[in-house]
mmCIF file of C-alpha atoms and ligand atoms in Angstrom:
data_model
loop_
_atom_site.group_PDB
_atom_site.id
_atom_site.type_symbol
_atom_site.label_atom_id
_atom_site.label_comp_id
_atom_site.label_asym_id
_atom_site.label_seq_id
_atom_site.Cartn_x
_atom_site.Cartn_y
_atom_site.Cartn_z
ATOM 1 C CA MET A 1 0.000 0.000 0.000
ATOM 2 C CA ARG A 2 1.356 3.423 -0.895
ATOM 3 C CA SER A 3 1.559 6.308 1.558
ATOM 4 C CA PHE A 4 0.164 9.722 0.764
ATOM 5 C CA THR A 5 -0.802 13.112 2.159
ATOM 6 C CA HIS A 6 -4.016 14.618 0.842
ATOM 7 C CA THR A 7 -4.864 18.303 1.221
ATOM 8 C CA ALA A 8 -8.276 19.399 -0.039
ATOM 9 C CA LEU A 9 -8.503 22.852 -1.594
ATOM 10 C CA PRO A 10 -11.590 24.910 -0.797
ATOM 11 C CA MET A 11 -14.216 24.455 -3.519
ATOM 12 C CA ARG A 12 -17.663 25.910 -4.073
ATOM 13 C CA VAL A 13 -19.444 24.908 -7.280
ATOM 14 C CA VAL A 14 -22.882 25.878 -8.545
ATOM 15 C CA PHE A 15 -23.624 23.566 -11.448
ATOM 16 C CA GLY A 16 -26.359 23.082 -14.025
ATOM 17 C CA PRO A 17 -28.199 24.547 -16.997
ATOM 18 C CA GLY A 18 -29.453 28.024 -16.180
ATOM 19 C CA SER A 19 -27.182 28.363 -13.135
ATOM 20 C CA LEU A 20 -25.971 31.762 -14.384
ATOM 21 C CA THR A 21 -29.155 33.105 -12.790
ATOM 22 C CA ARG A 22 -27.645 32.088 -9.420
ATOM 23 C CA LEU A 23 -24.584 34.333 -9.906
ATOM 24 C CA PRO A 24 -26.116 37.439 -8.267
ATOM 25 C CA GLU A 25 -26.887 35.312 -5.156
ATOM 26 C CA GLU A 26 -23.305 34.058 -5.118
ATOM 27 C CA VAL A 27 -21.907 37.587 -5.338
ATOM 28 C CA ALA A 28 -24.289 38.817 -2.635
ATOM 29 C CA ALA A 29 -23.533 35.852 -0.353
ATOM 30 C CA LEU A 30 -19.884 36.847 -0.425
ATOM 31 C CA GLY A 31 -20.842 40.362 0.625
ATOM 32 C CA LEU A 32 -19.513 41.865 -2.608
ATOM 33 C CA THR A 33 -21.120 45.061 -3.855
ATOM 34 C CA ARG A 34 -18.879 46.273 -6.742
ATOM 35 C CA VAL A 35 -17.431 43.487 -8.896
ATOM 36 C CA LEU A 36 -15.438 43.977 -12.069
ATOM 37 C CA VAL A 37 -16.539 41.613 -14.854
ATOM 38 C CA LEU A 38 -13.671 40.242 -16.957
ATOM 39 C CA CYS A 39 -13.895 38.536 -20.355
ATOM 40 C CA SER A 40 -12.145 38.229 -23.723
ATOM 41 C CA PRO A 41 -12.905 40.827 -26.431
ATOM 42 C CA GLU A 42 -14.728 38.116 -28.427
ATOM 43 C CA GLN A 43 -17.062 37.533 -25.463
ATOM 44 C CA ALA A 44 -17.822 41.191 -24.696
ATOM 45 C CA ALA A 45 -21.546 40.554 -25.209
ATOM 46 C CA THR A 46 -21.506 37.676 -22.695
ATOM 47 C CA GLY A 47 -19.580 39.868 -20.248
ATOM 48 C CA GLN A 48 -22.191 42.595 -20.608
ATOM 49 C CA LEU A 49 -24.993 40.063 -20.131
ATOM 50 C CA VAL A 50 -23.407 38.996 -16.856
ATOM 51 C CA ALA A 51 -22.926 42.613 -15.754
ATOM 52 C CA ASP A 52 -26.590 43.341 -16.558
ATOM 53 C CA ALA A 53 -27.661 40.318 -14.515
ATOM 54 C CA LEU A 54 -25.594 41.638 -11.584
ATOM 55 C CA GLY A 55 -27.169 45.094 -11.837
ATOM 56 C CA ASP A 56 -25.825 47.511 -9.190
ATOM 57 C CA ARG A 57 -23.339 44.930 -7.977
ATOM 58 C CA ALA A 58 -21.368 45.235 -11.248
ATOM 59 C CA ALA A 59 -18.836 48.084 -11.237
ATOM 60 C CA GLY A 60 -17.798 47.647 -14.885
ATOM 61 C CA VAL A 61 -16.736 45.262 -17.653
ATOM 62 C CA LEU A 62 -13.191 44.828 -18.939
ATOM 63 C CA ALA A 63 -13.213 42.826 -22.198
ATOM 64 C CA GLU A 64 -9.450 42.577 -22.671
ATOM 65 C CA ALA A 65 -8.515 39.091 -21.457
ATOM 66 C CA ARG A 66 -5.837 37.448 -23.618
ATOM 67 C CA MET A 67 -4.145 34.072 -23.649
ATOM 68 C CA HIS A 68 -1.235 33.718 -21.177
ATOM 69 C CA VAL A 69 -2.119 37.029 -19.419
ATOM 70 C CA PRO A 70 0.234 39.646 -20.885
ATOM 71 C CA VAL A 71 1.532 41.859 -18.035
ATOM 72 C CA GLU A 72 0.304 45.023 -19.766
ATOM 73 C CA VAL A 73 -3.268 43.682 -19.657
ATOM 74 C CA ALA A 74 -2.811 42.644 -16.018
ATOM 75 C CA HIS A 75 -1.580 46.179 -15.145
ATOM 76 C CA ARG A 76 -4.585 47.753 -16.869
ATOM 77 C CA ALA A 77 -7.004 45.403 -15.140
ATOM 78 C CA ARG A 78 -5.434 46.014 -11.717
ATOM 79 C CA GLY A 79 -5.561 49.790 -12.340
ATOM 80 C CA LEU A 80 -9.205 49.670 -13.398
ATOM 81 C CA ALA A 81 -10.181 47.521 -10.403
ATOM 82 C CA ALA A 82 -8.562 50.098 -8.078
ATOM 83 C CA GLU A 83 -10.063 53.069 -9.930
ATOM 84 C CA LEU A 84 -13.572 51.590 -9.762
ATOM 85 C CA GLY A 85 -13.173 50.593 -6.134
ATOM 86 C CA ALA A 86 -13.997 46.996 -7.088
ATOM 87 C CA ASP A 87 -14.260 44.541 -4.185
ATOM 88 C CA GLY A 88 -14.151 41.397 -6.341
ATOM 89 C CA CYS A 89 -13.991 40.106 -9.898
ATOM 90 C CA VAL A 90 -16.257 37.888 -11.951
ATOM 91 C CA ALA A 91 -14.287 36.157 -14.717
ATOM 92 C CA VAL A 92 -16.532 34.954 -17.548
ATOM 93 C CA GLY A 93 -14.909 32.854 -20.259
ATOM 94 C CA GLY A 94 -12.042 30.429 -20.658
ATOM 95 C CA GLY A 95 -8.645 30.218 -19.022
ATOM 96 C CA SER A 96 -7.733 33.669 -20.318
ATOM 97 C CA ALA A 97 -10.524 35.483 -18.458
ATOM 98 C CA VAL A 98 -9.959 33.424 -15.323
ATOM 99 C CA GLY A 99 -6.215 34.084 -15.630
ATOM 100 C CA LEU A 100 -6.839 37.835 -15.672
ATOM 101 C CA GLY A 101 -8.955 37.562 -12.531
ATOM 102 C CA LYS A 102 -6.120 35.635 -10.901
ATOM 103 C CA ALA A 103 -3.628 38.371 -11.878
ATOM 104 C CA ILE A 104 -5.775 40.954 -10.051
ATOM 105 C CA ALA A 105 -6.190 38.652 -7.043
ATOM 106 C CA LEU A 106 -2.442 38.107 -6.880
ATOM 107 C CA GLU A 107 -1.778 41.822 -6.429
ATOM 108 C CA HIS A 108 -4.886 43.170 -4.724
ATOM 109 C CA GLY A 109 -6.218 40.035 -3.020
ATOM 110 C CA LEU A 110 -9.705 40.589 -4.503
ATOM 111 C CA PRO A 111 -11.843 37.421 -4.506
ATOM 112 C CA VAL A 112 -12.517 35.898 -7.937
ATOM 113 C CA LEU A 113 -15.781 34.252 -8.974
ATOM 114 C CA ALA A 114 -15.531 32.244 -12.182
ATOM 115 C CA VAL A 115 -18.110 31.495 -14.839
ATOM 116 C CA PRO A 116 -16.225 29.096 -17.159
ATOM 117 C CA THR A 117 -17.243 28.818 -20.805
ATOM 118 C CA THR A 118 -14.501 26.418 -21.997
ATOM 119 C CA TYR A 119 -13.179 23.165 -20.525
ATOM 120 C CA ALA A 120 -9.675 24.459 -19.606
ATOM 121 C CA GLY A 121 -10.144 23.926 -15.853
ATOM 122 C CA SER A 122 -8.220 26.990 -14.653
ATOM 123 C CA GLU A 123 -11.093 27.947 -12.335
ATOM 124 C CA MET A 124 -10.241 24.968 -10.092
ATOM 125 C CA THR A 125 -6.565 25.774 -9.582
ATOM 126 C CA PRO A 126 -4.467 28.142 -7.480
ATOM 127 C CA VAL A 127 -2.053 28.389 -10.452
ATOM 128 C CA TRP A 128 -1.480 31.850 -11.935
ATOM 129 C CA GLY A 129 0.473 32.857 -15.056
ATOM 130 C CA LEU A 130 1.825 36.167 -16.346
ATOM 131 C CA THR A 131 3.693 36.761 -19.588
ATOM 132 C CA ALA A 132 6.294 39.504 -20.100
ATOM 133 C CA GLU A 133 8.423 39.820 -23.238
ATOM 134 C CA GLY A 134 7.579 36.337 -24.435
ATOM 135 C CA VAL A 135 8.436 34.644 -21.145
ATOM 136 C CA LYS A 136 5.598 33.145 -19.117
ATOM 137 C CA LYS A 137 6.024 32.986 -15.350
ATOM 138 C CA THR A 138 3.691 30.757 -13.349
ATOM 139 C CA GLY A 139 3.218 30.151 -9.655
ATOM 140 C CA ARG A 140 0.778 28.878 -7.048
ATOM 141 C CA ASP A 141 -0.991 31.101 -4.566
ATOM 142 C CA PRO A 142 -4.126 30.200 -2.623
ATOM 143 C CA ARG A 143 -5.416 33.794 -3.039
ATOM 144 C CA VAL A 144 -5.999 33.281 -6.771
ATOM 145 C CA LEU A 145 -8.207 30.188 -6.405
ATOM 146 C CA PRO A 146 -11.760 31.293 -7.310
ATOM 147 C CA VAL A 147 -14.023 31.400 -4.255
ATOM 148 C CA SER A 148 -17.093 30.321 -6.216
ATOM 149 C CA VAL A 149 -17.512 28.721 -9.648
ATOM 150 C CA VAL A 150 -20.766 28.822 -11.577
ATOM 151 C CA TYR A 151 -20.853 26.158 -14.291
ATOM 152 C CA ASP A 152 -23.717 26.787 -16.684
ATOM 153 C CA PRO A 153 -23.472 24.415 -19.672
ATOM 154 C CA GLU A 154 -25.782 26.706 -21.643
ATOM 155 C CA LEU A 155 -22.897 29.192 -21.869
ATOM 156 C CA THR A 156 -20.783 26.592 -23.675
ATOM 157 C CA LEU A 157 -23.300 25.996 -26.489
ATOM 158 C CA THR A 158 -21.563 28.732 -28.524
ATOM 159 C CA LEU A 159 -18.096 27.236 -28.098
ATOM 160 C CA PRO A 160 -17.215 26.003 -31.611
ATOM 161 C CA VAL A 161 -16.800 22.233 -31.981
ATOM 162 C CA ALA A 162 -13.089 22.510 -32.825
ATOM 163 C CA MET A 163 -12.388 24.537 -29.682
ATOM 164 C CA SER A 164 -14.677 22.294 -27.604
ATOM 165 C CA VAL A 165 -12.669 19.224 -28.622
ATOM 166 C CA THR A 166 -9.234 20.742 -28.014
ATOM 167 C CA SER A 167 -10.357 22.353 -24.772
ATOM 168 C CA GLY A 168 -11.673 18.940 -23.675
ATOM 169 C CA PHE A 169 -8.283 17.405 -24.452
ATOM 170 C CA ASN A 170 -6.661 20.163 -22.378
ATOM 171 C CA ALA A 171 -8.777 18.995 -19.432
ATOM 172 C CA ILE A 172 -8.013 15.317 -20.086
ATOM 173 C CA ALA A 173 -4.308 16.184 -20.000
ATOM 174 C CA HIS A 174 -4.702 17.541 -16.454
ATOM 175 C CA ALA A 175 -6.235 14.229 -15.384
ATOM 176 C CA VAL A 176 -3.630 12.084 -17.146
ATOM 177 C CA GLU A 177 -0.751 13.889 -15.461
ATOM 178 C CA GLY A 178 -2.623 13.896 -12.146
ATOM 179 C CA LEU A 179 -2.838 10.091 -12.271
ATOM 180 C CA TYR A 180 0.954 9.730 -12.337
ATOM 181 C CA ALA A 181 1.815 12.885 -10.369
ATOM 182 C CA PRO A 182 4.242 12.425 -7.468
ATOM 183 C CA ASP A 183 1.559 13.820 -5.147
ATOM 184 C CA ALA A 184 -1.378 11.797 -6.514
ATOM 185 C CA THR A 185 -3.701 10.403 -3.856
ATOM 186 C CA PRO A 186 -6.629 7.954 -4.027
ATOM 187 C CA ILE A 187 -9.106 10.860 -4.200
ATOM 188 C CA VAL A 188 -7.123 12.529 -6.985
ATOM 189 C CA SER A 189 -7.015 9.254 -8.937
ATOM 190 C CA LEU A 190 -10.767 8.668 -8.636
ATOM 191 C CA THR A 191 -11.469 12.249 -9.679
ATOM 192 C CA ALA A 192 -9.107 12.017 -12.638
ATOM 193 C CA ALA A 193 -10.549 8.743 -13.929
ATOM 194 C CA GLU A 194 -14.122 10.046 -13.662
ATOM 195 C CA GLY A 195 -13.131 13.291 -15.398
ATOM 196 C CA VAL A 196 -11.604 11.370 -18.316
ATOM 197 C CA ARG A 197 -14.631 9.079 -18.527
ATOM 198 C CA ALA A 198 -17.020 12.042 -18.694
ATOM 199 C CA LEU A 199 -15.024 13.922 -21.329
ATOM 200 C CA VAL A 200 -14.268 10.950 -23.573
ATOM 201 C CA SER A 201 -17.980 10.200 -23.608
ATOM 202 C CA ALA A 202 -19.062 13.834 -24.113
ATOM 203 C CA LEU A 203 -16.706 15.062 -26.847
ATOM 204 C CA PRO A 204 -17.951 12.787 -29.688
ATOM 205 C CA ARG A 205 -21.538 13.701 -28.795
ATOM 206 C CA ILE A 206 -20.694 17.428 -28.918
ATOM 207 C CA ALA A 207 -18.923 16.971 -32.257
ATOM 208 C CA ALA A 208 -22.019 15.204 -33.637
ATOM 209 C CA VAL A 209 -24.617 17.571 -32.135
ATOM 210 C CA PRO A 210 -23.009 20.801 -30.891
ATOM 211 C CA ASP A 211 -26.148 21.983 -29.096
ATOM 212 C CA ASP A 212 -26.610 18.735 -27.145
ATOM 213 C CA LEU A 213 -26.981 20.325 -23.714
ATOM 214 C CA GLU A 214 -26.652 16.985 -21.919
ATOM 215 C CA ALA A 215 -23.283 16.373 -23.628
ATOM 216 C CA ARG A 216 -22.190 19.947 -22.877
ATOM 217 C CA GLY A 217 -23.057 19.375 -19.219
ATOM 218 C CA ASP A 218 -21.103 16.116 -19.141
ATOM 219 C CA ALA A 219 -18.079 17.877 -20.666
ATOM 220 C CA GLN A 220 -18.259 20.664 -18.100
ATOM 221 C CA TYR A 221 -18.593 18.116 -15.303
ATOM 222 C CA GLY A 222 -15.467 16.396 -16.658
ATOM 223 C CA ALA A 223 -13.649 19.717 -16.945
ATOM 224 C CA TRP A 224 -14.492 20.537 -13.329
ATOM 225 C CA LEU A 225 -13.022 17.238 -12.112
ATOM 226 C CA CYS A 226 -9.935 17.434 -14.338
ATOM 227 C CA GLY A 227 -9.332 21.046 -13.270
ATOM 228 C CA ALA A 228 -9.568 19.993 -9.631
ATOM 229 C CA VAL A 229 -6.939 17.318 -10.309
ATOM 230 C CA LEU A 230 -4.593 19.925 -11.804
ATOM 231 C CA GLY A 231 -5.193 22.138 -8.779
ATOM 232 C CA ALA A 232 -4.161 19.337 -6.432
ATOM 233 C CA THR A 233 -1.092 17.917 -8.167
ATOM 234 C CA THR A 234 2.334 18.640 -9.585
ATOM 235 C CA MET A 235 2.581 18.831 -13.379
ATOM 236 C CA SER A 236 4.938 16.593 -15.364
ATOM 237 C CA LEU A 237 6.479 16.246 -18.831
ATOM 238 C CA HIS A 238 3.306 16.877 -20.834
ATOM 239 C CA HIS A 239 2.595 20.247 -19.210
ATOM 240 C CA ARG A 240 6.305 21.133 -19.336
ATOM 241 C CA LEU A 241 6.323 20.558 -23.100
ATOM 242 C CA CYS A 242 3.124 22.561 -23.627
ATOM 243 C CA HIS A 243 4.417 25.464 -21.530
ATOM 244 C CA ALA A 244 7.630 25.561 -23.576
ATOM 245 C CA LEU A 245 5.750 25.317 -26.893
ATOM 246 C CA GLY A 246 3.167 27.936 -25.887
ATOM 247 C CA GLY A 247 5.562 30.362 -24.222
ATOM 248 C CA THR A 248 8.343 30.202 -26.834
ATOM 249 C CA LEU A 249 6.489 29.629 -30.103
ATOM 250 C CA ASP A 250 3.122 31.109 -29.074
ATOM 251 C CA LEU A 251 1.294 27.988 -30.238
ATOM 252 C CA PRO A 252 -2.442 27.882 -29.405
ATOM 253 C CA HIS A 253 -2.868 26.499 -25.901
ATOM 254 C CA ALA A 254 -5.637 23.887 -26.170
ATOM 255 C CA SER A 255 -4.552 22.580 -29.610
ATOM 256 C CA THR A 256 -0.991 22.138 -28.372
ATOM 257 C CA HIS A 257 -2.251 20.030 -25.470
ATOM 258 C CA THR A 258 -4.288 17.940 -27.914
ATOM 259 C CA VAL A 259 -1.309 17.183 -30.146
ATOM 260 C CA VAL A 260 1.249 16.549 -27.396
ATOM 261 C CA LEU A 261 -0.832 14.460 -24.947
ATOM 262 C CA PRO A 262 -0.777 11.080 -26.775
ATOM 263 C CA HIS A 263 3.005 11.344 -27.238
ATOM 264 C CA ALA A 264 3.768 12.398 -23.659
ATOM 265 C CA LEU A 265 1.544 9.609 -22.349
ATOM 266 C CA ALA A 266 3.153 7.030 -24.658
ATOM 267 C CA HIS A 267 6.581 8.131 -23.427
ATOM 268 C CA ASN A 268 5.577 7.689 -19.786
ATOM 269 C CA ALA A 269 3.415 4.571 -20.272
ATOM 270 C CA PRO A 270 6.127 1.963 -19.487
ATOM 271 C CA ALA A 271 6.706 3.593 -16.082
ATOM 272 C CA VAL A 272 3.048 4.035 -15.046
ATOM 273 C CA PRO A 273 1.061 0.789 -15.331
ATOM 274 C CA ASP A 274 -1.536 1.976 -12.762
ATOM 275 C CA THR A 275 -2.261 5.081 -14.828
ATOM 276 C CA ILE A 276 -2.623 3.003 -17.984
ATOM 277 C CA ALA A 277 -5.005 0.641 -16.178
ATOM 278 C CA ALA A 278 -7.084 3.543 -14.813
ATOM 279 C CA LEU A 279 -7.281 5.251 -18.213
ATOM 280 C CA SER A 280 -8.092 1.971 -19.991
ATOM 281 C CA ALA A 281 -11.011 1.426 -17.625
ATOM 282 C CA ALA A 282 -12.185 5.048 -17.892
ATOM 283 C CA MET A 283 -12.082 4.969 -21.685
ATOM 284 C CA VAL A 284 -13.948 1.618 -21.790
ATOM 285 C CA GLY A 285 -12.580 -1.181 -23.953
ATOM 286 C CA VAL A 286 -9.238 0.513 -24.550
ATOM 287 C CA THR A 287 -5.868 -1.180 -23.996
ATOM 288 C CA ASP A 288 -3.547 1.565 -25.257
ATOM 289 C CA PRO A 289 -4.885 4.919 -23.967
ATOM 290 C CA ALA A 290 -2.198 6.964 -25.750
ATOM 291 C CA ARG A 291 -3.177 5.475 -29.101
ATOM 292 C CA ALA A 292 -6.884 5.790 -28.229
ATOM 293 C CA LEU A 293 -6.485 9.517 -27.482
ATOM 294 C CA TRP A 294 -4.605 10.005 -30.764
ATOM 295 C CA ASP A 295 -7.383 8.142 -32.613
ATOM 296 C CA LEU A 296 -10.064 10.180 -30.843
ATOM 297 C CA ALA A 297 -8.393 13.462 -31.813
ATOM 298 C CA GLY A 298 -8.286 12.275 -35.433
ATOM 299 C CA ASP A 299 -11.903 11.070 -35.394
ATOM 300 C CA LEU A 300 -13.083 14.423 -34.043
ATOM 301 C CA GLY A 301 -11.093 16.446 -36.600
ATOM 302 C CA ALA A 302 -8.664 17.921 -34.066
ATOM 303 C CA PRO A 303 -5.086 18.794 -35.005
ATOM 304 C CA ARG A 304 -2.594 15.949 -34.551
ATOM 305 C CA SER A 305 0.629 17.641 -35.670
ATOM 306 C CA LEU A 306 2.548 20.626 -34.337
ATOM 307 C CA VAL A 307 3.315 21.571 -37.960
ATOM 308 C CA GLU A 308 -0.387 22.395 -38.340
ATOM 309 C CA LEU A 309 -0.037 24.767 -35.386
ATOM 310 C CA GLY A 310 2.967 26.600 -36.844
ATOM 311 C CA MET A 311 6.025 24.771 -35.464
ATOM 312 C CA THR A 312 8.914 23.787 -37.758
ATOM 313 C CA GLY A 313 11.674 21.197 -37.484
ATOM 314 C CA ASP A 314 14.131 24.017 -36.650
ATOM 315 C CA ASP A 315 12.284 24.597 -33.355
ATOM 316 C CA VAL A 316 12.769 21.062 -32.001
ATOM 317 C CA ASP A 317 16.244 21.591 -30.509
ATOM 318 C CA ARG A 318 15.269 24.858 -28.846
ATOM 319 C CA ILE A 319 12.232 23.323 -27.180
ATOM 320 C CA ALA A 320 14.178 20.212 -26.123
ATOM 321 C CA ASP A 321 16.897 22.411 -24.598
ATOM 322 C CA GLN A 322 14.337 24.419 -22.660
ATOM 323 C CA VAL A 323 12.539 21.350 -21.292
ATOM 324 C CA LEU A 324 15.825 19.736 -20.233
ATOM 325 C CA ALA A 325 17.148 22.949 -18.659
ATOM 326 C CA THR A 326 14.124 23.348 -16.346
ATOM 327 C CA PRO A 327 12.457 19.938 -16.145
ATOM 328 C CA TYR A 328 9.260 19.196 -14.204
ATOM 329 C CA ALA A 329 8.811 16.060 -12.128
ATOM 330 C CA ASN A 330 8.279 13.014 -14.350
ATOM 331 C CA PRO A 331 7.732 9.310 -13.660
ATOM 332 C CA ARG A 332 10.137 8.287 -16.412
ATOM 333 C CA ALA A 333 13.602 9.697 -17.116
ATOM 334 C CA VAL A 334 13.660 12.151 -19.992
ATOM 335 C CA THR A 335 16.726 11.941 -22.229
ATOM 336 C CA ARG A 336 17.610 14.369 -24.984
ATOM 337 C CA ASP A 337 17.244 11.636 -27.632
ATOM 338 C CA GLY A 338 13.887 10.549 -26.226
ATOM 339 C CA LEU A 339 12.627 14.115 -26.165
ATOM 340 C CA VAL A 340 13.764 14.888 -29.711
ATOM 341 C CA ALA A 341 12.063 11.694 -30.950
ATOM 342 C CA LEU A 342 8.844 12.549 -29.066
ATOM 343 C CA LEU A 343 8.817 16.102 -30.441
ATOM 344 C CA GLY A 344 9.535 14.771 -33.942
ATOM 345 C CA ARG A 345 6.484 12.508 -33.821
ATOM 346 C CA ALA A 346 4.300 15.300 -32.419
ATOM 347 C CA LEU A 347 5.642 17.640 -35.090
ATOM 348 C CA ASP A 348 4.779 15.325 -37.971
ATOM 349 C CA GLY A 349 1.537 13.958 -36.514
ATOM 350 C CA GLY A 350 2.695 10.353 -36.418
ATOM 351 C CA ALA A 351 1.115 7.795 -34.110
ATOM 352 C CA PRO A 352 2.411 7.754 -30.523
ATOM 353 C CA VAL A 353 4.994 5.099 -29.629
ATOM 354 C CA ALA A 354 6.750 4.427 -26.352
ATOM 355 C CA GLY A 355 10.204 6.007 -26.797
HETATM 356 P P1 NAD B 401 -9.373 31.215 -23.945
HETATM 357 O O1 NAD B 401 -9.895 31.588 -22.621
HETATM 358 O O2 NAD B 401 -8.173 31.949 -24.458
HETATM 359 O O3 NAD B 401 -10.544 31.287 -25.002
HETATM 360 C C1 NAD B 401 -10.275 31.043 -26.363
HETATM 361 C C2 NAD B 401 -11.265 31.793 -27.236
HETATM 362 O O4 NAD B 401 -12.543 31.178 -27.122
HETATM 363 C C3 NAD B 401 -11.453 33.256 -26.825
HETATM 364 O O5 NAD B 401 -11.564 34.035 -27.983
HETATM 365 C C4 NAD B 401 -12.764 33.233 -26.069
HETATM 366 O O6 NAD B 401 -13.415 34.475 -26.108
HETATM 367 C C5 NAD B 401 -13.513 32.168 -26.833
HETATM 368 N N1 NAD B 401 -14.554 31.519 -26.059
HETATM 369 C C6 NAD B 401 -14.473 31.024 -24.810
HETATM 370 N N2 NAD B 401 -15.627 30.461 -24.456
HETATM 371 C C7 NAD B 401 -16.468 30.607 -25.489
HETATM 372 C C8 NAD B 401 -17.817 30.213 -25.731
HETATM 373 N N3 NAD B 401 -18.521 29.514 -24.825
HETATM 374 N N4 NAD B 401 -18.371 30.536 -26.912
HETATM 375 C C9 NAD B 401 -17.664 31.186 -27.865
HETATM 376 N N5 NAD B 401 -16.380 31.575 -27.703
HETATM 377 C C10 NAD B 401 -15.796 31.280 -26.525
HETATM 378 O O7 NAD B 401 -9.020 29.648 -24.031
HETATM 379 P P2 NAD B 401 -8.750 28.530 -22.919
HETATM 380 O O8 NAD B 401 -8.148 27.405 -23.646
HETATM 381 O O9 NAD B 401 -9.944 28.296 -22.084
HETATM 382 O O10 NAD B 401 -7.672 29.183 -21.962
HETATM 383 C C11 NAD B 401 -6.312 29.242 -22.326
HETATM 384 C C12 NAD B 401 -5.549 29.994 -21.260
HETATM 385 O O11 NAD B 401 -5.846 29.457 -19.979
HETATM 386 C C13 NAD B 401 -4.047 29.879 -21.448
HETATM 387 O O12 NAD B 401 -3.460 31.124 -21.160
HETATM 388 C C14 NAD B 401 -3.640 28.842 -20.412
HETATM 389 O O13 NAD B 401 -2.316 28.969 -19.998
HETATM 390 C C15 NAD B 401 -4.629 29.124 -19.313
HETATM 391 N N6 NAD B 401 -4.885 27.974 -18.421
HETATM 392 C C16 NAD B 401 -4.531 28.109 -17.118
HETATM 393 C C17 NAD B 401 -4.767 27.062 -16.239
HETATM 394 C C18 NAD B 401 -4.384 27.244 -14.795
HETATM 395 O O14 NAD B 401 -4.646 26.394 -13.975
HETATM 396 N N7 NAD B 401 -3.793 28.365 -14.431
HETATM 397 C C19 NAD B 401 -5.366 25.877 -16.679
HETATM 398 C C20 NAD B 401 -5.735 25.764 -18.027
HETATM 399 C C21 NAD B 401 -5.497 26.837 -18.896
#
């Protein structure tokens, strides 16, 4: 029997179709009277809708959230929050909006409420990120963990199928790495397996019928669980690779996760039989989860090569150097040759093989 230490992070979740109507209650229950609503420019209308629903409790809307939280945007958001006398933030959107709320919380300590509209899972983690001059810094701070999360699957009906699939893979990646994380615990493992099960079942149904609310709800349920796993565990090789690829080459976040995951999992598979068993059971009838994830991405029309995302063969050495210079924990040793081979397969879109 293995030993472990489990620490539960605080978590308040309001879940279900139509639950956006509960947001004003959530804000009021926290005693907040002037919240700043944050969203991406593309979701300005959704941000305004949320502000309208909050009425007098909304101090303003800032529709400037961007991927990887550029420091300039964080400075503007922090300045606006101070200028408006905001006492909290409501982040509506994907990881970018939530990330901006976290950037404000990190400096001003304002509580963040999250209304997620993708499956990225950031709303369940105390992990923040800030990007300055092409370099992304990340850290953990309990102050940035949202105090309340309102999951309303109706808000995800507009998320295009392509983004829904890659965002779902982003969530699955959190669960996969949580299963073999050095700080995994029995609760983390159960949560991860259930998150994968829910997402693997939901994504094909969303691809077939994008307005299937039941499937959207299942995907959001899976994203919640997978996000919670990321919040509770240490990231490994897969996330290290994606952070290097995103930070250095500015590759799109969710698509990069989708392409890299089968290859990172195949690399680690020989060292993590329990993870392979858990994933095989969660994915029902599967014996090689890395191959099954690669097949699923292909079946659902998701990208399977980094070339499609803008990477070239010239970038491989640079990324390998970066990953080796500042490695994350990993269950299997990572050699330069192994890494270059893994990146080569991900670059070309070949099937995953244990390196
Ligand atoms: P995103 O938040 O950047 O959103 C991508 C695009 O989709 C945006 O244009 C957004 O407006 C649009 N969009 C979102 N929801 C929509 C909807 N329902 N309908 C229509 N359009 C919608 O993408 P993301 O993948 O959710 O987040 C990526 C960012 O989150 C990255 O910066 C990543 O590093 C971060 N992240 C952080 C954590 C963490 O724990 N800190 C975890 C996962 C991701």
